Short mmCIF file of C-alpha atoms and ligand atoms in Angstrom, two decimals:
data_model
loop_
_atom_site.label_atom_id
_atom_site.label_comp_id
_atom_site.label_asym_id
_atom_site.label_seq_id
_atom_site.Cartn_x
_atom_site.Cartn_y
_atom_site.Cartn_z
CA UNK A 1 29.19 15.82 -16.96
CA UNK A 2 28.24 18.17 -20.44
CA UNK A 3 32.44 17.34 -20.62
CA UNK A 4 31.91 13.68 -20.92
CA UNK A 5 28.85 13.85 -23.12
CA UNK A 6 30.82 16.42 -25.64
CA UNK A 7 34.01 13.72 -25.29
CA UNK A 8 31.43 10.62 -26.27
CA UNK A 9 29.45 12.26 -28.70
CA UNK A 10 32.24 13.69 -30.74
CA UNK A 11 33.99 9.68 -29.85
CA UNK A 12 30.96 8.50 -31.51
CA UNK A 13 31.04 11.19 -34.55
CA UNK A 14 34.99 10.35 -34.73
CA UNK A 15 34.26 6.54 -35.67
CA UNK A 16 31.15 6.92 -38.01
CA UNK A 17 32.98 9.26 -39.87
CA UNK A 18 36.13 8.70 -40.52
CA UNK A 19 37.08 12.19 -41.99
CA UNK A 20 40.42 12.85 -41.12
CA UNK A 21 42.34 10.23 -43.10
CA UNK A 22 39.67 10.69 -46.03
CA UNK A 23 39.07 14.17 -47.03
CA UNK A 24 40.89 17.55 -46.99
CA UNK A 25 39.39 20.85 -45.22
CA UNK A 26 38.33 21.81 -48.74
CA UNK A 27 38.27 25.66 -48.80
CA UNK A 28 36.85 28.09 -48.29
CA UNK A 29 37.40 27.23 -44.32
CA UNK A 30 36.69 30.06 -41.86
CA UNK A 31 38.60 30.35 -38.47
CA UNK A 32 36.90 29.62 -35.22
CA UNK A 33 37.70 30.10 -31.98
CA UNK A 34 36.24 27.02 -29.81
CA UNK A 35 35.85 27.60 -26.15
CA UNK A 36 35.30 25.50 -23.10
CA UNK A 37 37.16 21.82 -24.57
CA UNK A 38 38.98 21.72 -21.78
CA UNK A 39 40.26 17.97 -21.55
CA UNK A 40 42.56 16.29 -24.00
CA UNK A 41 40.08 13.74 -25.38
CA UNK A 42 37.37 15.98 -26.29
CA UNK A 43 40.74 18.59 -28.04
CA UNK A 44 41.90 15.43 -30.07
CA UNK A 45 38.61 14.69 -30.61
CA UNK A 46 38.15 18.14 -32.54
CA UNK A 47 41.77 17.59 -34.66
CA UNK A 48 40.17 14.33 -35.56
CA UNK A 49 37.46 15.83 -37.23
CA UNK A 50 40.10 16.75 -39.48
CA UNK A 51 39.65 20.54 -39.25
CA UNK A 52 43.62 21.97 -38.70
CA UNK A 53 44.47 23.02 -35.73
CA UNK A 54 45.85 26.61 -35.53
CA UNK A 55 46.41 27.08 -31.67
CA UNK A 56 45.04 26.43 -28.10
CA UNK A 57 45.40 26.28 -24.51
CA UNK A 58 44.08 24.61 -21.65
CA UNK A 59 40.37 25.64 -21.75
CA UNK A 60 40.16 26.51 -25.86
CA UNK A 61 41.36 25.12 -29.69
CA UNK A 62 41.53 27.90 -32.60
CA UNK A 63 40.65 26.04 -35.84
CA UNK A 64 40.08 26.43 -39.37
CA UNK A 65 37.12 24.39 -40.49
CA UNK A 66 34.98 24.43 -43.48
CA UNK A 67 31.27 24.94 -42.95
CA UNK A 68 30.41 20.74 -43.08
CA UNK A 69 32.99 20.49 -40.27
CA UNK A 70 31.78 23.46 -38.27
CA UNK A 71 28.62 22.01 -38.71
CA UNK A 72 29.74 18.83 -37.01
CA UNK A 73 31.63 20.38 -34.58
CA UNK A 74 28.35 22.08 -33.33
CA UNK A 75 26.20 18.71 -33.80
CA UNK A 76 28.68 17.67 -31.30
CA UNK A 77 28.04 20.00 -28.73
CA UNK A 78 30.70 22.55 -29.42
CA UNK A 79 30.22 26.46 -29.28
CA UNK A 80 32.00 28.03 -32.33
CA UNK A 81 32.68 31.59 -32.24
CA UNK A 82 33.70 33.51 -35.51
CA UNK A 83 37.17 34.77 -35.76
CA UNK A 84 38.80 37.22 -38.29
CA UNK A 85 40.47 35.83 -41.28
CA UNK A 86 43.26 33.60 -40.28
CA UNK A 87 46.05 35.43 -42.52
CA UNK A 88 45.92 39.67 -42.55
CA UNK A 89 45.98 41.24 -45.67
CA UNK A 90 48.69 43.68 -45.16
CA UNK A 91 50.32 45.93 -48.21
CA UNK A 92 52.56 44.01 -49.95
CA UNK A 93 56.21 45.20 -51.13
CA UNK A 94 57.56 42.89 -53.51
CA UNK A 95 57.28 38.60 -54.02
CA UNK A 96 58.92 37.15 -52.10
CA UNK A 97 59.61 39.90 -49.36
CA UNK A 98 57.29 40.56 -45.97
CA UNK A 99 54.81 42.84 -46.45
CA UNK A 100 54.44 46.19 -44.83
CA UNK A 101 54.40 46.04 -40.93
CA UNK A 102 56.25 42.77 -41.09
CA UNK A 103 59.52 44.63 -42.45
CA UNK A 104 61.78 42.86 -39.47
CA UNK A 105 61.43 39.40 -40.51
CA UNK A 106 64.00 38.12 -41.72
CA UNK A 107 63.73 35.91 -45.54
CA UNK A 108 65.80 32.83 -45.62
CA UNK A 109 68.34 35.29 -47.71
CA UNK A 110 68.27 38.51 -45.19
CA UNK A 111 68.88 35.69 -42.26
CA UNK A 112 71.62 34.08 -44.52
CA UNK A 113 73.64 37.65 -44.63
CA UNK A 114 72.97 38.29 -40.84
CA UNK A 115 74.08 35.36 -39.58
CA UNK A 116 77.48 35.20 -41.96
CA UNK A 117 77.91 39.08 -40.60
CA UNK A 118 77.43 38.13 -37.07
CA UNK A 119 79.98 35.15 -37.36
CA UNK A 120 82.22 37.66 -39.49
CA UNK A 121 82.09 40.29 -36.35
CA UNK A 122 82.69 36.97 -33.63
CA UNK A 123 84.91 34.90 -35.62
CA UNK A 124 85.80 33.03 -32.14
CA UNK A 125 82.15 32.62 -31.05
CA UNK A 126 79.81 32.00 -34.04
CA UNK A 127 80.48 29.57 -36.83
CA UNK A 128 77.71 29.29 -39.43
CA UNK A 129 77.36 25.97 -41.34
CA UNK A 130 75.10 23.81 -42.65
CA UNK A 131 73.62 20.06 -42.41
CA UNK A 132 72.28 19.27 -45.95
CA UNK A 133 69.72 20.62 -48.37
CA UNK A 134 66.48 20.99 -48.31
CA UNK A 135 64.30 19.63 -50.97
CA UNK A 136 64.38 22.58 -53.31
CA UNK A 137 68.25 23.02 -52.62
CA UNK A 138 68.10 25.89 -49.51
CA UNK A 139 71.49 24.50 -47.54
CA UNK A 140 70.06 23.97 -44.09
CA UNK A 141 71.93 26.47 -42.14
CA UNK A 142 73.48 25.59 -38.56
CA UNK A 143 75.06 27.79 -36.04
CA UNK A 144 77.67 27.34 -33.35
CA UNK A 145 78.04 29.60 -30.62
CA UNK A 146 80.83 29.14 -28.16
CA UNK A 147 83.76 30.62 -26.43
CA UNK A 148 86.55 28.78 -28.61
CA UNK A 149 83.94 27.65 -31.49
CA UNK A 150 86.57 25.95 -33.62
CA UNK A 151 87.24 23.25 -30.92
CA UNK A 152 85.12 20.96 -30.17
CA UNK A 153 85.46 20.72 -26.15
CA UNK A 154 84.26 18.19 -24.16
CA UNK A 155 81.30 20.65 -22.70
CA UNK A 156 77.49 19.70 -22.57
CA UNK A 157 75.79 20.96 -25.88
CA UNK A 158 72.67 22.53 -26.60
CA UNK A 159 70.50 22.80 -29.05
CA UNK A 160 67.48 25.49 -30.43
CA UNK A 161 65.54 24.67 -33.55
CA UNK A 162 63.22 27.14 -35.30
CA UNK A 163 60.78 26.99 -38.25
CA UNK A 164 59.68 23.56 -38.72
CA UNK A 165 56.27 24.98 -39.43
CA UNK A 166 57.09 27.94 -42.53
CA UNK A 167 54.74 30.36 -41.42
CA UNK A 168 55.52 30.17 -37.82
CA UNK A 169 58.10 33.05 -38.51
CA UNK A 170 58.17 34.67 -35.28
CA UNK A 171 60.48 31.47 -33.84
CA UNK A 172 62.92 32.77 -37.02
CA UNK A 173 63.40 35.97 -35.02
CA UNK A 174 63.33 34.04 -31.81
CA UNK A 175 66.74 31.91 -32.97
CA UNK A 176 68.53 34.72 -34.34
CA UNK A 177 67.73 36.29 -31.35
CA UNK A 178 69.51 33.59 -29.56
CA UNK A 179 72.98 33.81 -31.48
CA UNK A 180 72.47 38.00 -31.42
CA UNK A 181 72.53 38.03 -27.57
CA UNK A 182 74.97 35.17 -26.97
CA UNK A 183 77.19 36.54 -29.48
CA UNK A 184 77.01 40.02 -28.45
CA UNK A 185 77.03 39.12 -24.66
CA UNK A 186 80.40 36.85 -24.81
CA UNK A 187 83.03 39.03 -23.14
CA UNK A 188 80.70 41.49 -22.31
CA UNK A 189 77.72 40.20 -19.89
CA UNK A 190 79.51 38.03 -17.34
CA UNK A 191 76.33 35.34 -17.17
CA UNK A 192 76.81 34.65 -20.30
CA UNK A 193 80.72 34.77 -20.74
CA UNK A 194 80.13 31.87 -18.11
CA UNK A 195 77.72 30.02 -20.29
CA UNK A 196 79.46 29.90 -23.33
CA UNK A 197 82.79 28.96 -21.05
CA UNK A 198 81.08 25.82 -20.09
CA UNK A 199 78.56 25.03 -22.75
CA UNK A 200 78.37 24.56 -26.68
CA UNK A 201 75.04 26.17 -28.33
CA UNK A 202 73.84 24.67 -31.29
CA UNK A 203 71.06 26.77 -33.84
CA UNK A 204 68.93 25.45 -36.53
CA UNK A 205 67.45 28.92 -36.97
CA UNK A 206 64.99 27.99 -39.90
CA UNK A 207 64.37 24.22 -40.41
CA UNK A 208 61.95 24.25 -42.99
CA UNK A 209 63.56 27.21 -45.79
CA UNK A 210 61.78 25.72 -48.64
CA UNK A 211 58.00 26.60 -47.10
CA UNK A 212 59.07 29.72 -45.44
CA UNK A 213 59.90 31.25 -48.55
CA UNK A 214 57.03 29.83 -49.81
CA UNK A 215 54.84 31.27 -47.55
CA UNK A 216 56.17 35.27 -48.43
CA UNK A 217 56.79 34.03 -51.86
CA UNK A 218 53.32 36.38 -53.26
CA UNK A 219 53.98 39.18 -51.01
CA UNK A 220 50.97 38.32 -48.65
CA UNK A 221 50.90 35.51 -46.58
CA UNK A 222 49.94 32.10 -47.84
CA UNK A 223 49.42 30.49 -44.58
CA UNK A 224 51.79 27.43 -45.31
CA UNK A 225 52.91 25.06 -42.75
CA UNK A 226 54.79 22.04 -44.49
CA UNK A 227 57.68 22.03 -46.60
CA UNK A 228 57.77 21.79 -50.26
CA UNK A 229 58.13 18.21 -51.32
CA UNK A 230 56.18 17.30 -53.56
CA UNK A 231 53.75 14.00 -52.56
CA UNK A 232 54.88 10.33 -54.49
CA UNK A 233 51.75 9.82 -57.05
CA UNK A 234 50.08 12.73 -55.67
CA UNK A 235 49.39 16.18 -57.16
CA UNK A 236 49.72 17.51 -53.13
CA UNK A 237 52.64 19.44 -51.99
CA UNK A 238 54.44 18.93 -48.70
CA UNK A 239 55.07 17.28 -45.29
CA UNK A 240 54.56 18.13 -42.13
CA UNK A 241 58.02 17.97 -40.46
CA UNK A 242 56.75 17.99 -36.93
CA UNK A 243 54.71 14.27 -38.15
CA UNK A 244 57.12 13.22 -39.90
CA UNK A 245 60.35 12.23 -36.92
CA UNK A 246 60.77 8.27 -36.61
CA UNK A 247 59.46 7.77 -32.85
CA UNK A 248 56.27 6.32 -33.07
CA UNK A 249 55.83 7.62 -36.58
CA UNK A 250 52.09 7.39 -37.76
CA UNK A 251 51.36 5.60 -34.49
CA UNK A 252 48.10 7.16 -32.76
CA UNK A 253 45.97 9.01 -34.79
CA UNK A 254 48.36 12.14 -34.29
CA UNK A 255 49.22 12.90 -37.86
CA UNK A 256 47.41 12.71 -41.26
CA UNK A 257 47.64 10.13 -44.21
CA UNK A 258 46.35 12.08 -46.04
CA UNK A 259 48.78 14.28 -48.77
CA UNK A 260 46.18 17.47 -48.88
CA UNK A 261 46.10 17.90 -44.97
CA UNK A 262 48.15 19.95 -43.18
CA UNK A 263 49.57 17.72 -40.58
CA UNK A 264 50.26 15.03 -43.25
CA UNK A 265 53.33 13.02 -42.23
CA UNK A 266 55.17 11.64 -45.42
CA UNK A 267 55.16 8.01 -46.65
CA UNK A 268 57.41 6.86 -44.36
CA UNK A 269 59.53 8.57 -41.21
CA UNK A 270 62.10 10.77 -42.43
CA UNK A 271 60.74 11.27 -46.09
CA UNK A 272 61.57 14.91 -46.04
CA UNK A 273 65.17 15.28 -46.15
CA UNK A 274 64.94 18.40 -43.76
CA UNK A 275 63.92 15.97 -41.29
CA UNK A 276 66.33 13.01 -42.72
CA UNK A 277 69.29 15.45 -42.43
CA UNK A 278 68.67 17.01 -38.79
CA UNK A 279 68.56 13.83 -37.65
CA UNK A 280 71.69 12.49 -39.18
CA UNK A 281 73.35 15.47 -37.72
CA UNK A 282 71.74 14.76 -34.20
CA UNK A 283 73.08 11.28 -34.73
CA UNK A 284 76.52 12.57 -35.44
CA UNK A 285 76.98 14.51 -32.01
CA UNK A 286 77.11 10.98 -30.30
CA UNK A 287 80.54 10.94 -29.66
CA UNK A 288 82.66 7.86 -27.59
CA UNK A 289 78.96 6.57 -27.01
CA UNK A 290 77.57 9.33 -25.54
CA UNK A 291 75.44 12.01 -27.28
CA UNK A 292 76.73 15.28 -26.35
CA UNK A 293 73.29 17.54 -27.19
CA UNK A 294 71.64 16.98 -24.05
CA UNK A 295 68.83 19.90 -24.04
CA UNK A 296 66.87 21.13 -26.65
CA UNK A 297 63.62 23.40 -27.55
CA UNK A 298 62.07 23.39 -30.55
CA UNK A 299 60.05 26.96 -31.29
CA UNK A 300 56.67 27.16 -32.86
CA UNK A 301 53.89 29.69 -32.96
CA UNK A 302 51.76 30.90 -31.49
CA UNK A 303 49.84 29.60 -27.86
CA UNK A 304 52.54 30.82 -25.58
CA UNK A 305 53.14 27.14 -24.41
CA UNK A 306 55.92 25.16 -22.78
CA UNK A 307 55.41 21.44 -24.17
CA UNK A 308 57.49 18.29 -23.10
CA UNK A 309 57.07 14.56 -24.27
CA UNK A 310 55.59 12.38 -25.35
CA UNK A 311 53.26 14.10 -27.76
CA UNK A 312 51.91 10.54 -29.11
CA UNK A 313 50.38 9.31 -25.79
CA UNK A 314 48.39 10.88 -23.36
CA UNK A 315 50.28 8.68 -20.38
CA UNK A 316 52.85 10.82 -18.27
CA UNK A 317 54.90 8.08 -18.70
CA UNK A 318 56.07 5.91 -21.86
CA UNK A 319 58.93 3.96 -23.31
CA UNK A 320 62.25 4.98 -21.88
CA UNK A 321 60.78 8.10 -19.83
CA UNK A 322 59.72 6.96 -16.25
CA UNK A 323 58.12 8.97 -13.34
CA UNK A 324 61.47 10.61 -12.60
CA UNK A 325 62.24 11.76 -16.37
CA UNK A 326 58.40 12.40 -16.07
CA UNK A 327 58.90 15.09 -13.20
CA UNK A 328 62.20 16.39 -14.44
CA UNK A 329 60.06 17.25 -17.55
CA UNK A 330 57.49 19.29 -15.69
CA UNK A 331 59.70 20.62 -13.04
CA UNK A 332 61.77 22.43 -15.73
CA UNK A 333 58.74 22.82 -18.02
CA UNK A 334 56.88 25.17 -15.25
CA UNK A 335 59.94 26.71 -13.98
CA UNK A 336 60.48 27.92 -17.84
CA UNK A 337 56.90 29.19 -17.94
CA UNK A 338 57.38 30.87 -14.74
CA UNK A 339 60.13 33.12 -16.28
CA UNK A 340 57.18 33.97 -19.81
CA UNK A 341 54.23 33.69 -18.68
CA UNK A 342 53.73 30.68 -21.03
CA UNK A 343 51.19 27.72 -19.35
CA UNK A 344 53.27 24.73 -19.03
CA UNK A 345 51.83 21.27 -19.82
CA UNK A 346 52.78 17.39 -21.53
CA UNK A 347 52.20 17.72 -25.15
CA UNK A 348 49.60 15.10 -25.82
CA UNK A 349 47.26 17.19 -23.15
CA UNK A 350 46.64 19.56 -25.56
CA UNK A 351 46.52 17.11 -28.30
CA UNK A 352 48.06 13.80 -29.50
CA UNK A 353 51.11 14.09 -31.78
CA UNK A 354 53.05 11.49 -33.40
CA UNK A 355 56.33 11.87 -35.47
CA UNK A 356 57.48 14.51 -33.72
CA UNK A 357 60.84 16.29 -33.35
CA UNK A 358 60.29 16.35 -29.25
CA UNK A 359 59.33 12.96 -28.79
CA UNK A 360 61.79 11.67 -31.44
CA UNK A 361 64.73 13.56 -29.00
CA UNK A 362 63.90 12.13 -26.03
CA UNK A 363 63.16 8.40 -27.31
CA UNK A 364 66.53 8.52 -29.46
CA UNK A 365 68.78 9.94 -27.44
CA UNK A 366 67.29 10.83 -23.81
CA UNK A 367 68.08 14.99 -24.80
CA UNK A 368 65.57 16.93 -22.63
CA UNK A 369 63.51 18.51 -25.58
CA UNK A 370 61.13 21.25 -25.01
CA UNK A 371 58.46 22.54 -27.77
CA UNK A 372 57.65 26.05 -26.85
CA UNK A 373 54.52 27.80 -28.77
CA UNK A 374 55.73 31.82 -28.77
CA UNK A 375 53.65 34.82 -28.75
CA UNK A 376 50.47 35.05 -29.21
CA UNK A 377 47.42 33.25 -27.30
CA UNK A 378 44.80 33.81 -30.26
CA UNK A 379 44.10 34.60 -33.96
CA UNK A 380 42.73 38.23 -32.62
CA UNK A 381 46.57 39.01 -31.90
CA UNK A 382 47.96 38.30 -35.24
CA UNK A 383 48.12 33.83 -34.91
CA UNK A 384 51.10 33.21 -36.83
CA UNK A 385 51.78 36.90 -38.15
CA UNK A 386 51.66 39.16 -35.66
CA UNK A 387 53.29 42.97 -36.48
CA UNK A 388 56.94 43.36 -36.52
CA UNK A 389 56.88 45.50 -34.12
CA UNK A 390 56.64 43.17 -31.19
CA UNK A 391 59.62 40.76 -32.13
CA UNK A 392 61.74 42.33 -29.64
CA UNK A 393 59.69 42.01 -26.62
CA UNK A 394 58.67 38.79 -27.52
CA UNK A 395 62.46 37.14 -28.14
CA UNK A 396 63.58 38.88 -25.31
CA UNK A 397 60.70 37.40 -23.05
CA UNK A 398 62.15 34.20 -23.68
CA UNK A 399 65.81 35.13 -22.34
CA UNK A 400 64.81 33.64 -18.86
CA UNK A 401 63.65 30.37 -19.92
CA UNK A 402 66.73 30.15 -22.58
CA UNK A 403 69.00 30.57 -19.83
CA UNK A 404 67.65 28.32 -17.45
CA UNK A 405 67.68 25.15 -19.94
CA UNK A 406 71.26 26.27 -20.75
CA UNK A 407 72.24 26.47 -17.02
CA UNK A 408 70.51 23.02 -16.11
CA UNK A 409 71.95 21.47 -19.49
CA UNK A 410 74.97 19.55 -17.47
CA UNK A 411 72.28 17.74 -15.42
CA UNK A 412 68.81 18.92 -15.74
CA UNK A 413 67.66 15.94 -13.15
CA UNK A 414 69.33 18.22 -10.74
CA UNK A 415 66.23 20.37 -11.12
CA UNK A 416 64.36 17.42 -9.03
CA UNK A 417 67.52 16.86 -6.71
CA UNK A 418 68.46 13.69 -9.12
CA UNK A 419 72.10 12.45 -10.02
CA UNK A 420 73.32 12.47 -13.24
CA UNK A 421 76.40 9.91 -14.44
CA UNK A 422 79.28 11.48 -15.06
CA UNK A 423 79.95 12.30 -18.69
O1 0X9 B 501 51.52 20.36 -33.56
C1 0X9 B 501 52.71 20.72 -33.57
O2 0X9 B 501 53.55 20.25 -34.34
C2 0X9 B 501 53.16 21.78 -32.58
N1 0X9 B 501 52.18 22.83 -32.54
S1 0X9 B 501 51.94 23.81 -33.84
O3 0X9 B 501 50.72 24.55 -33.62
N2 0X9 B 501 53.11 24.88 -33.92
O4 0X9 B 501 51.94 23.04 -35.03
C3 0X9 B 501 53.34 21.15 -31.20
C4 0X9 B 501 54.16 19.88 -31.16
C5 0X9 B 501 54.54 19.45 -29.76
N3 0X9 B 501 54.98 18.07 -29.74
C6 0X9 B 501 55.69 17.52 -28.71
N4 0X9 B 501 56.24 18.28 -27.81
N5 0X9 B 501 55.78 16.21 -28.68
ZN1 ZN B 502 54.57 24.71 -35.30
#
């Protein structure tokens, strides 16, 4: 019952004022963990209040909120417990580098000269390229990893994208991670000599270079999310890429209009061209009709999550994904979590999204996309910058669930005893 009041009275809040297409979180905002909203509605009803959004789970939201919102927030109902400021204040080094305790990240430069040494030491496995520039000029850099990687064979192809989100840095480590072990496991570990024999892995390992770097670019951490481009008639910097995917673009109240706030989506779908180009190079794997990419997961920090589509609407089912595709979703979603620990759920049931990368894959091209929110569960663990020190055991935690998407990748409906046409 106090669930549905807290839903209706924030409902009612939500339409007399309409904040979140209006006005920024204006600093200074303070971070604030928000317990108990544990249904969808009253969660969107929060991220409406246009406060941003910094993580969650079933049963809690961690926002940032300025003291009018918070103010709201508790007029609606809400308990709102203080949390510690949402970016540390470690030592810096230098601009532009990680600070100290945050020494293994890798900078869009330090990843650059690993990943052209990795393909250097497995010329026949790893093939670093890239798919365009970003706005400021960063080529957007694209691995291969296979066991012939100059051919293209006729093998089912996956794909793992990091870094939409620049301070989400941990999912950096997470893709690197991925080309490290398949790399260094081809000829080696005979699970994944197998893989790579039948499969072709695909790695965006840092989609959005531009904000990343902006985010180090003081030494500290700026707590930046979009990219860099610049807003049309606006003195506002950057889109969110994660709003700003053509399916259902600016649909359902799952992105901002706004240019100051952080989940703005662009003027129109694919504004960014870090967006416009992944996509074009997504388009270009259809090949004889048929797109060859035909799993995916997207990593973002931090909730420890396993997310599946659709993101814009709150219905299990939608346009193009029936009960089936529906179960096949969850069935490999929870399996996934089973292997990290992660809680598995549809994306909109934590909150609605529109213009997303997830939704965008499965609507376009029916590839089996997965958004998984890494390590940790709250801001009191580090949010988006936890220590260096645990990058290894959390990549490596997410071995299990890598696997198992590459394994089902020929036909994941074969998770739910479903046929798949041949290819
Ligand atoms: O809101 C987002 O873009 C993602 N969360 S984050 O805190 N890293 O910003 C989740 C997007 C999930 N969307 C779909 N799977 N549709
Ligand atoms: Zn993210």
């Amino acid at each position: 019952m106090r669930r549905v009041v807290m839903g209706a009275v924030l409902g009612i809040l939500a339409l007399v004022v309409p904040i979140s297409a209006a006005a920024a979180p204006a600093p200074p905002s303070s971070a604030y963990r928000v317990p108990g909203v544990d249904n969808a509605t009253t969660r969107t009803a929060v991220a409406n209040q246009g406060v941003e959004i910094l993580g969650g789970g079933r049963d809690y939201l961690e926002v940032l909120a300025t003291p009018v919102q918070a103010e709201r927030l508790r007029a609606g109902g809400l308990r709102l417990v203080s949390l510690p400021a949402a970016a540390p204040l470690p030592l810096p080094v230098a601009p532009g580098q990680f600070p100290i305790g945050y020494q293994g990240y890798h900078t869009y430069r330090q990843l650059t000269t690993e990943l052209d040494s990795l393909a250097a030491s497995h010329p026949n496995q790893v093939a670093v390229s890239s798919y365009g520039k970003s706005a400021q000029g960063h080529p957007l850099l694209l691995v291969k990893i296979s066991d012939d990687v100059r051919t293209d064979k006729h093998e089912p192809e996956v794909l793992f994208s990091c870094a939409q989100h620049a301070r989400e840095h941990i999912t950096v480590e997470m893709c690197l991670h991925i080309v490290r072990r398949l790399a260094q496991g081809y000829g080696t570990d005979p699970a994944i000599t197998r893989l790579l024999k039948s499969r072709e892995v695909w790695v965006v390992p840092m989609a959005n270079p531009d904000g990343a770097e902006y985010d180090i670019s003081t030494g500290l951490f700026s707590m930046w999310r979009k990219n860099r481009q610049p807003t049309p008639e606006n003195s506002e910097i950057g889109t969110d890429l994660n709003r700003n995917w053509g399916d259902e673009w600016a649909c359902c109240d799952g992105s901002s209009a706004n240019p100051a706030n952080d989940t703005y989506r662009g003027p129109a779908p694919f504004s960014a061209p870090e967006t416009a180009q992944l996509r074009d190079w997504v388009n270009s794997r259809v090949i004889g009709g048929v797109q060859q990419i035909t799993a995916h997961i997207d990593f973002h920090s931090f909730s420890e999550l396993v997310l599946w589509p659709y993101g814009f609407t709150t219905s299990d089912t939608g346009p193009g994904l029936n009960k089936s595709d529906a179960d096949t979703f969850r069935k490999l979603g929870e399996q996934m979590a089973a292997t990290n620990g992660y809680t598995p759920e549809q994306s909109s049931h934590l909150y609605i999204n529109d213009g997303s990368i997830a939704d965008w894959m499965w609507a376009q091209h029916h590839v089996w996309s997965y958004t998984l929110e890494m390590y940790p569960t709250s801001l009191t663990q580090g949010g988006f910058y936890p220590p260096a020190s645990v990058i290894d055991r959390e990549t490596t935690r997410n071995d299990a669930a890598v696997d198992l998407l590459l394994n089902y990748a020929d036909c994941v409906p074969r998770i739910i005893g479903a046929h798949c046409a041949a290819r």
